[in-house]
Amino acid sequence: MILGVAIDAPLRRLFDYRTPEGAPPIQVGERVWAPFGHRRVVGVVLEQRDYSDAPVAKLRSILSGVDGAPTFDPALLQLLVWAAEYYRHPVGEVIATALPAPLRAGAPLVQAQIRWRLTPTGRNNALAQLPKRAARLRGVVEFLLQRIDAAADEIGAGGGAAALGALRTLETRGLVERFVAAPVQAACAPVRILEGPGLNTQQQTAVERIDATLGSFAAHLLYGVTGSGKTEVYLNAIASTLARGEQALVMAPEIALTPQLITRFKDRFEAPIAVMHSGLTDLERLSAWRAARDGSARIVIGTRSAVFTPLAKPGLIIVDEEHDPSFKQQEGFRYSARDLAIVRAQRLAIPVVLGSATPSLETLARAQRTPELLSRLPERAGDARPPRLSLVDLRTNAQAHGVATPALLAIRRHLDAGGQVMLFLNRRGYAPVLFCPACGWAARCARCDAHLTLHDRARRLLCHHCGAEPSAIERCPDCLEAVKPVGQGTERIEEALRERFPDAPLARIDRDSVRRKGELESVLERVRRNEVRLLVGTQMLTKGHDFPNLTLVVVLNADQGLFSTDFRASERLAQTIVQVSGRAGRAGRPGEVLIQTESPDHPLLRLLLSGGYDAFAAGALKERQETGWPPFARLALLRAEAAVPAAPMHFLRAARSAAPDQSMREVSLLGPAPAPMERRAGRHRAQLLVHAPSHSSLQRFLKTWLAEVEALPAGKRVRWSIDVDPSELF
Ligand code: ADP
Ligand code: ZN
Ligand code: ZN
């Protein structure tokens, strides 16, 4: 018997092994120990065959199975194989993505359990031997007399730690002994679902629609602004799922997966919930993974990689903030967790719910094809008026440190009226450029085609692209004149506002100001208690936070998104504007949103202002259709980088030549061209774009073409990667 084994290595193939003579049979989906070069590695069996393309006599044998049982059920294994094919990524690395680190290193699939029982002496004599005042020891013995055997944490009210001490004492006296129990399939824990608020009509309809599709595939879109009650809909649909004895998987962006959100789930369901995010230790992640797999966790909440969590009885998948870019993994195995959630739901024949206030254009286009699966929630409950949006023309208004006069006046007005004000700028640091007014010199990163950003009130220089921190500069290296910061980052806005509004307590929220876990929470708590009146921040402010007193939002620079080379930039901009606007004027206070721009006549910006995200999306989708961009076409991006300047372009030209003639293929190739930022971290970068009319034509082309590309000698001199459905074109 030959085993085709997936091994965590950057090769797009399986490795064939023989099974050792007389060893127990190994099943597909099982982890095995295999010799690999001079190492011993953990692989996963994907195929069992009676042939190999390699000479069978030369094949090595696997050393042993790891567990004697499959790690992945067939459905999940097939999803992983499908994802590897679709994203054209080595399947061994794809499978490694789906495994917690200890399992990649060979840890057992199920935790063996240590249990305790009385020795014969203990059974007959313990109570007679132990003094009356040794109440705790006697309690443990009485428990074991009744229960025969138990794990430490099943004993007594004090939990595992207290019982463990007593057990060890009894063990030294020869009264109890420990033994390793075969792991039992966790019993389905009882679930209690607590009452939530009564749903409004639209919520009711949305829940009924989802409920009606439980047990079959459907991709629902729940489209409603922040605070319109989407989470309530999720909670109710999950309740129906749990009532069927099934599990629910909830995916959220890292930044939105806050303790408040988890508390909300725990308050509603008295049921085991497994949470998976990047802050977990390896062991915590493993235990959440095991609980999801054996079915003891009824709800699994996690970020991007949670889409691969094994589920004993999957019933429903929810993707909250489905438009969020963090669902796309941007390096290594480049997958879209949102898209894979849909594929997984389809293969499992269960519903998936995508929720957003600003759905991606892909999702909106899909919803237009299945209007019966689109549920809209009305504007925020109890507050009929959406915030008023208006533009501030940066060309005609005076500004102080990036804040134009009309915005400064509005800030004063809202502060005086007792409101809170938020300023949004997607640029951290003090200033994006350090410039010499005398000769035009500007501080650039030595390793990137980029300016260095000033930080810490202009005392520190930092490259946002490679992390380089060259020493600070006070005089121009060319002409020795004093240099000055140009442009604004959040730090500089903070400084300007503190000067201008000394009476208003201010907080800044960005990756520099809140580094440690918990810091963001404590700032947000101060904001909620109204101890902060002015709030300056980046993207971090746009996600799932509730600011009941916020009445004014100023978007300091909308132009970053309007004139990017990336076709998705305007979509991101509109989403950001709507998401930050969604923070203003909740709890009955009317909100106002000011958007500063140098291009107030931009058609998409106009649409957004006049008709909201709907109008914007309709306009943007029409534009995508006319120009033939996704979702009306499919893309893949072949990227290459190398320390040698010419190598990436050389490789990509060879890759282009390796493709069949234009007349023989359905796709077009655009490029190669140097990347928008040609040099980054000392490496030169270039890219070649594949543009296809459909998903199937793209897949057909990539399959044959990449086999050729892999064989190119020029590929040895670069690092290259393929990005299917890229979310960014650089
Ligand atoms: P979203 O997920 O769309 O941001 P939420 O579900 O968090 O919205 O709802 C916003 C607030 O309104 C929450 O405090 C929630 O408890 C409350 N809420 C939602 N639906 C209802 C309802 N039908 N009746 C009363 N309160 C509701
Ligand atoms: Zn100079
Ligand atoms: Zn750099």
XYZ file of N, CA, C and O in Angstrom, residues 120-244:
500
model
N -7.221 -0.686 46.780
C -7.994 -1.602 47.635
C -7.890 -1.200 49.106
O -8.887 -1.201 49.826
N -6.691 -0.819 49.565
C -6.542 -0.363 50.952
C -7.422 0.851 51.191
O -8.115 0.962 52.212
N -7.352 1.781 50.259
C -8.134 3.004 50.402
C -9.616 2.697 50.499
O -10.331 3.229 51.356
N -10.056 1.800 49.624
C -11.478 1.455 49.591
C -11.923 0.879 50.940
O -12.971 1.233 51.462
N -11.093 0.011 51.529
C -11.497 -0.665 52.766
C -11.220 0.149 54.023
O -11.991 0.100 54.974
N -10.086 0.904 54.043
C -9.634 1.462 55.318
C -9.585 2.979 55.406
O -9.405 3.514 56.490
N -9.668 3.679 54.255
C -9.361 5.111 54.278
C -10.182 5.856 55.317
O -9.635 6.603 56.134
N -11.488 5.659 55.326
C -12.323 6.442 56.232
C -12.004 6.122 57.689
O -12.058 6.995 58.548
N -11.629 4.880 57.964
C -11.262 4.508 59.322
C -9.925 5.138 59.703
O -9.723 5.578 60.831
N -9.001 5.210 58.735
C -7.657 5.727 59.001
C -7.622 7.236 59.188
O -6.874 7.752 59.999
N -8.412 7.937 58.375
C -8.269 9.393 58.348
C -8.944 10.018 59.554
O -10.059 9.644 59.907
N -8.253 10.968 60.223
C -8.855 11.649 61.369
C -10.096 12.435 60.940
O -10.191 12.886 59.802
N -11.013 12.605 61.885
C -12.275 13.307 61.613
C -12.033 14.719 61.075
O -12.777 15.234 60.252
N -10.950 15.391 61.590
C -10.777 16.792 61.186
C -10.196 16.938 59.777
O -10.158 18.008 59.209
N -9.710 15.840 59.194
C -9.200 15.931 57.819
C -10.376 15.926 56.849
O -10.542 15.023 56.033
N -11.182 16.962 56.963
C -12.462 16.968 56.260
C -12.276 16.897 54.747
O -13.032 16.219 54.045
N -11.254 17.611 54.246
C -11.117 17.653 52.797
C -10.722 16.286 52.242
O -11.253 15.821 51.247
N -9.771 15.648 52.931
C -9.340 14.328 52.477
C -10.507 13.347 52.529
O -10.733 12.570 51.599
N -11.269 13.422 53.617
C -12.412 12.510 53.770
C -13.450 12.764 52.681
O -14.034 11.827 52.131
N -13.619 14.045 52.352
C -14.583 14.402 51.300
C -14.214 13.743 49.984
O -15.062 13.185 49.275
N -12.899 13.789 49.680
C -12.440 13.211 48.421
C -12.663 11.704 48.420
O -13.140 11.125 47.438
N -12.335 11.062 49.550
C -12.513 9.609 49.637
C -13.988 9.242 49.473
O -14.340 8.326 48.715
N -14.859 10.010 50.137
C -16.294 9.718 50.031
C -16.767 9.862 48.592
O -17.548 9.050 48.082
N -16.262 10.888 47.941
C -16.626 11.110 46.537
C -16.221 9.909 45.684
O -16.992 9.394 44.888
N -14.948 9.447 45.912
C -14.450 8.342 45.092
C -15.148 7.018 45.434
O -15.282 6.148 44.576
N -15.571 6.880 46.685
C -16.302 5.668 47.056
C -17.597 5.575 46.253
O -18.006 4.503 45.822
N -18.202 6.727 46.047
C -19.462 6.751 45.313
C -19.264 6.628 43.812
O -20.002 5.937 43.126
N -18.233 7.386 43.306
C -18.116 7.540 41.857
C -17.147 6.538 41.222
O -16.984 6.548 40.013
N -16.471 5.712 42.041
C -15.477 4.740 41.565
C -14.223 5.448 41.066
O -13.136 5.216 41.571
N -14.335 6.338 40.025
C -13.152 7.093 39.619
C -13.569 8.458 39.080
O -14.721 8.666 38.720
N -12.590 9.393 39.067
C -12.924 10.760 38.650
C -11.661 11.499 38.250
O -10.554 11.146 38.677
N -11.837 12.518 37.425
C -10.747 13.450 37.160
C -10.733 14.476 38.282
O -11.756 14.713 38.925
N -9.555 15.085 38.509
C -9.425 15.995 39.654
C -10.476 17.106 39.607
O -11.062 17.456 40.627
N -10.729 17.638 38.413
C -11.618 18.802 38.380
C -13.101 18.430 38.477
O -13.969 19.281 38.464
N -13.383 17.142 38.569
C -14.778 16.759 38.816
C -15.078 16.704 40.318
O -16.224 16.550 40.721
N -14.005 16.801 41.122
C -14.175 16.547 42.554
C -14.324 17.847 43.324
O -13.514 18.754 43.186
N -15.352 17.936 44.140
C -15.465 19.010 45.114
C -15.744 20.360 44.509
O -15.634 20.568 43.303
N -16.091 21.318 45.384
C -16.466 22.644 44.918
C -15.245 23.483 44.604
O -15.305 24.414 43.817
N -14.106 23.157 45.196
C -12.922 23.994 45.020
C -12.292 23.890 43.646
O -11.343 24.598 43.350
N -12.793 23.006 42.790
C -12.228 22.868 41.458
C -10.997 21.990 41.493
O -10.663 21.382 42.517
N -10.302 21.914 40.358
C -9.206 20.974 40.176
C -8.053 21.155 41.138
O -7.568 20.182 41.722
N -7.628 22.424 41.377
C -6.395 22.661 42.120
C -6.499 22.152 43.560
O -5.609 21.456 44.044
N -7.621 22.482 44.226
C -7.782 22.077 45.613
C -7.850 20.551 45.719
O -7.196 19.936 46.560
N -8.640 19.944 44.818
C -8.801 18.494 44.853
C -7.473 17.807 44.567
O -7.154 16.774 45.169
N -6.697 18.400 43.677
C -5.438 17.782 43.283
C -4.498 17.658 44.483
O -3.848 16.624 44.675
N -4.458 18.697 45.315
C -3.623 18.670 46.515
C -4.021 17.495 47.415
O -3.176 16.713 47.862
N -5.310 17.354 47.625
C -5.817 16.284 48.478
C -5.505 14.916 47.877
O -5.083 13.987 48.575
N -5.687 14.789 46.574
C -5.433 13.517 45.904
C -3.972 13.113 46.056
O -3.651 11.944 46.302
N -3.067 14.103 45.930
C -1.634 13.791 46.033
C -1.302 13.319 47.443
O -0.512 12.395 47.626
N -1.908 13.980 48.436
C -1.681 13.559 49.820
C -2.135 12.111 50.010
O -1.416 11.285 50.584
N -3.340 11.817 49.509
C -3.876 10.460 49.652
C -3.022 9.459 48.881
O -2.851 8.312 49.307
N -2.454 9.906 47.778
C -1.628 9.025 46.958
C -0.368 8.620 47.729
O 0.017 7.440 47.732
N 0.273 9.602 48.408
C 1.502 9.283 49.144
C 1.202 8.303 50.277
O 2.070 7.556 50.699
N -0.042 8.304 50.745
C -0.395 7.355 51.810
C -0.894 6.025 51.246
O -1.364 5.163 51.985
N -0.841 5.889 49.934
C -1.236 4.624 49.317
C -2.737 4.394 49.309
O -3.194 3.270 49.143
N -3.517 5.461 49.478
C -4.968 5.290 49.545
C -5.648 5.493 48.191
O -6.707 4.937 47.933
N -5.056 6.342 47.321
C -5.602 6.481 45.966
C -4.465 6.292 44.961
O -3.286 6.365 45.307
N -4.862 6.040 43.717
C -3.866 5.929 42.652
C -4.411 6.602 41.405
O -5.619 6.756 41.242
N -3.477 7.016 40.552
C -3.917 7.664 39.315
C -3.767 6.685 38.164
O -2.958 5.754 38.231
N -4.550 6.874 37.126
C -4.382 6.069 35.910
C -4.780 6.909 34.692
O -5.501 7.903 34.810
N -4.246 6.518 33.545
C -4.546 7.252 32.311
C -5.754 6.609 31.665
O -5.735 5.430 31.328
N -6.818 7.389 31.527
C -8.046 6.848 30.951
C -8.053 7.076 29.449
O -7.544 8.086 28.970
N -8.617 6.141 28.735
C -8.834 6.383 27.314
C -9.779 7.571 27.215
O -10.754 7.655 27.960
N -9.465 8.521 26.327
C -10.305 9.698 26.253
C -11.730 9.322 25.856
O -11.936 8.502 24.968
N -12.680 9.899 26.566
C -14.074 9.622 26.223
C -14.571 10.725 25.307
O -14.160 11.868 25.407
N -15.441 10.369 24.399
C -16.086 11.378 23.570
C -16.859 12.294 24.514
O -17.666 11.829 25.315
N -16.558 13.597 24.446
C -17.203 14.518 25.368
C -18.708 14.439 25.187
O -19.208 14.428 24.075
N -19.402 14.365 26.303
C -20.852 14.322 26.211
C -21.349 15.678 25.741
O -20.748 16.701 26.025
N -22.402 15.662 24.985
C -22.985 16.896 24.507
C -23.500 17.671 25.720
O -24.436 17.246 26.390
N -22.819 18.777 26.049
C -23.192 19.529 27.240
C -24.591 20.117 27.062
O -24.961 20.499 25.976
N -25.345 20.157 28.169
C -26.676 20.750 28.041
C -26.558 22.244 27.747
O -25.621 22.898 28.186
N -27.476 22.744 26.981
C -27.434 24.138 26.572
C -28.662 24.839 27.106
O -29.763 24.315 27.019
N -28.437 26.023 27.692
C -29.584 26.812 28.085
C -29.527 28.121 27.311
O -28.494 28.782 27.251
N -30.619 28.480 26.679
C -30.646 29.696 25.883
C -31.496 30.716 26.619
O -32.658 30.460 26.936
N -30.876 31.866 26.933
C -31.604 32.871 27.703
C -32.353 33.802 26.758
O -32.020 33.938 25.594
N -33.345 34.433 27.332
C -34.227 35.305 26.558
C -33.482 36.587 26.147
O -32.810 37.207 26.944
N -33.622 37.013 24.875
C -33.077 38.297 24.430
C -34.204 39.280 24.234
O -35.352 38.966 24.541
N -33.885 40.463 23.732
C -34.968 41.420 23.486
C -35.881 40.908 22.375
O -35.443 40.142 21.513
N -37.144 41.300 22.412
C -38.064 40.934 21.337
C -37.579 41.556 20.030
O -37.134 42.697 20.015
N -37.631 40.791 18.948
C -37.078 41.286 17.687
C -38.073 42.209 16.986
O -39.280 42.038 17.098
N -37.526 43.155 16.233
C -38.415 43.954 15.399
C -38.747 43.151 14.129
O -38.182 42.074 13.898
N -39.654 43.684 13.313
C -40.160 42.903 12.178
C -39.047 42.472 11.225
O -39.011 41.321 10.785
N -38.150 43.388 10.917
C -37.099 43.042 9.953
C -36.160 41.981 10.526
O -35.721 41.089 9.806
N -35.844 42.122 11.807
C -34.988 41.109 12.441
C -35.686 39.755 12.418
O -35.077 38.731 12.094
N -36.988 39.795 12.740
C -37.779 38.568 12.760
C -37.736 37.881 11.395
O -37.499 36.676 11.290
N -37.932 38.696 10.342
C -37.913 38.153 8.983
C -36.553 37.539 8.665
O -36.464 36.439 8.105
N -35.486 38.263 9.034
C -34.139 37.758 8.749
C -33.911 36.421 9.448
O -33.407 35.469 8.847
N -34.318 36.340 10.724
C -34.119 35.098 11.477
C -34.932 33.965 10.846
O -34.425 32.849 10.661
N -36.172 34.259 10.469
C -37.011 33.213 9.865
C -36.405 32.706 8.562
O -36.417 31.508 8.277
N -35.854 33.630 7.782
C -35.228 33.214 6.523
C -34.040 32.296 6.765
O -33.852 31.313 6.056
N -33.235 32.658 7.747
C -32.065 31.819 8.037
C -32.541 30.468 8.578
O -32.100 29.410 8.115
N -33.469 30.513 9.531
C -33.992 29.268 10.118
C -34.535 28.333 9.042
O -34.342 27.113 9.102
N -35.202 28.939 8.061
C -35.821 28.113 7.016
C -34.778 27.375 6.183
O -35.103 26.402 5.509
N -33.535 27.841 6.217
C -32.513 27.183 5.396
C -31.592 26.293 6.221
O -30.641 25.734 5.678
N -31.828 26.180 7.531
C -30.978 25.289 8.339
C -31.088 23.882 7.757
O -32.171 23.429 7.405
N -29.942 23.240 7.617
C -29.966 21.911 7.020
C -29.762 21.916 5.521
O -29.737 20.868 4.884
N -29.619 23.095 4.931
C -29.299 23.151 3.501
C -28.417 24.369 3.244
O -28.295 25.240 4.099
N -27.812 24.412 2.061
C -26.916 25.536 1.789
C -27.692 26.778 1.368
O -28.621 26.708 0.561
N -27.289 27.925 1.917
C -27.779 29.218 1.454
C -26.780 30.255 1.939
O -26.286 30.157 3.061
N -26.435 31.230 1.086
C -25.529 32.303 1.499
C -26.357 33.562 1.717
O -26.723 34.250 0.772
N -26.654 33.831 2.983
C -27.474 34.997 3.320
C -26.602 36.241 3.430
O -25.457 36.160 3.872
N -27.175 37.371 3.061
C -26.523 38.650 3.357
C -27.408 39.419 4.325
O -28.591 39.649 4.044
N -26.829 39.780 5.453
C -27.535 40.594 6.433
C -26.917 41.987 6.345
O -25.773 42.196 6.745
N -27.680 42.900 5.776
C -27.161 44.204 5.394
C -27.826 45.242 6.290
O -29.010 45.531 6.151
N -27.083 45.778 7.230
C -27.669 46.753 8.145
C -26.578 47.555 8.813
O -25.525 47.012 9.148
N -26.833 48.826 9.027
C -25.804 49.685 9.604
C -25.446 49.202 11.004
O -26.165 48.413 11.618
N -24.331 49.711 11.511
C -23.896 49.366 12.852
C -24.994 49.751 13.842
O -25.537 50.842 13.745
N -25.311 48.835 14.724
C -26.322 49.141 15.727
C -27.735 48.842 15.263
O -28.701 49.099 15.970
N -27.871 48.275 14.069
C -29.223 47.994 13.577
C -29.734 46.645 14.090
O -30.879 46.286 13.835
N -28.897 45.911 14.784
C -29.370 44.675 15.404
C -28.940 43.409 14.684
O -29.574 42.364 14.825
N -27.844 43.464 13.942
C -27.361 42.263 13.249
C -26.977 41.168 14.246
O -27.323 40.003 14.067
N -26.245 41.582 15.291
C -25.786 40.585 16.246
C -26.977 39.868 16.900
O -26.920 38.663 17.141
N -28.056 40.618 17.139
C -29.267 39.983 17.683
C -29.782 38.906 16.739
O -30.235 37.845 17.172
N -29.710 39.182 15.434
C -30.146 38.187 14.440
C -29.245 36.956 14.512
O -29.719 35.816 14.542
N -27.927 37.182 14.589
C -27.005 36.039 14.707
C -27.384 35.196 15.925
O -27.453 33.968 15.856
N -27.586 35.883 17.056
C -27.829 35.162 18.307
C -29.073 34.282 18.185
O -29.100 33.145 18.655
N -30.106 34.818 17.524
C -31.336 34.040 17.375
C -31.158 32.865 16.411
O -31.680 31.775 16.657
N -30.424 33.095 15.326
C -30.188 31.999 14.382
C -29.325 30.919 15.041
O -29.517 29.718 14.809
N -28.387 31.356 15.881
C -27.557 30.380 16.599
C -28.423 29.568 17.566
O -28.253 28.349 17.688
N -29.359 30.248 18.224
C -30.249 29.537 19.148
C -30.981 28.413 18.407
O -31.073 27.287 18.909
N -31.470 28.711 17.204
C -32.158 27.665 16.434
C -31.203 26.537 16.073
O -31.570 25.361 16.070
N -29.953 26.899 15.765
C -28.955 25.900 15.395
C -28.659 24.974 16.578
O -28.619 23.754 16.426
N -28.455 25.580 17.749
C -28.162 24.784 18.946
C -29.344 23.879 19.279
O -29.156 22.738 19.701
N -30.547 24.391 19.065
C -31.736 23.593 19.366
C -31.793 22.348 18.489
O -32.399 21.343 18.857
N -31.174 22.404 17.318
C -31.114 21.228 16.452
C -29.969 20.295 16.847
O -29.693 19.317 16.145
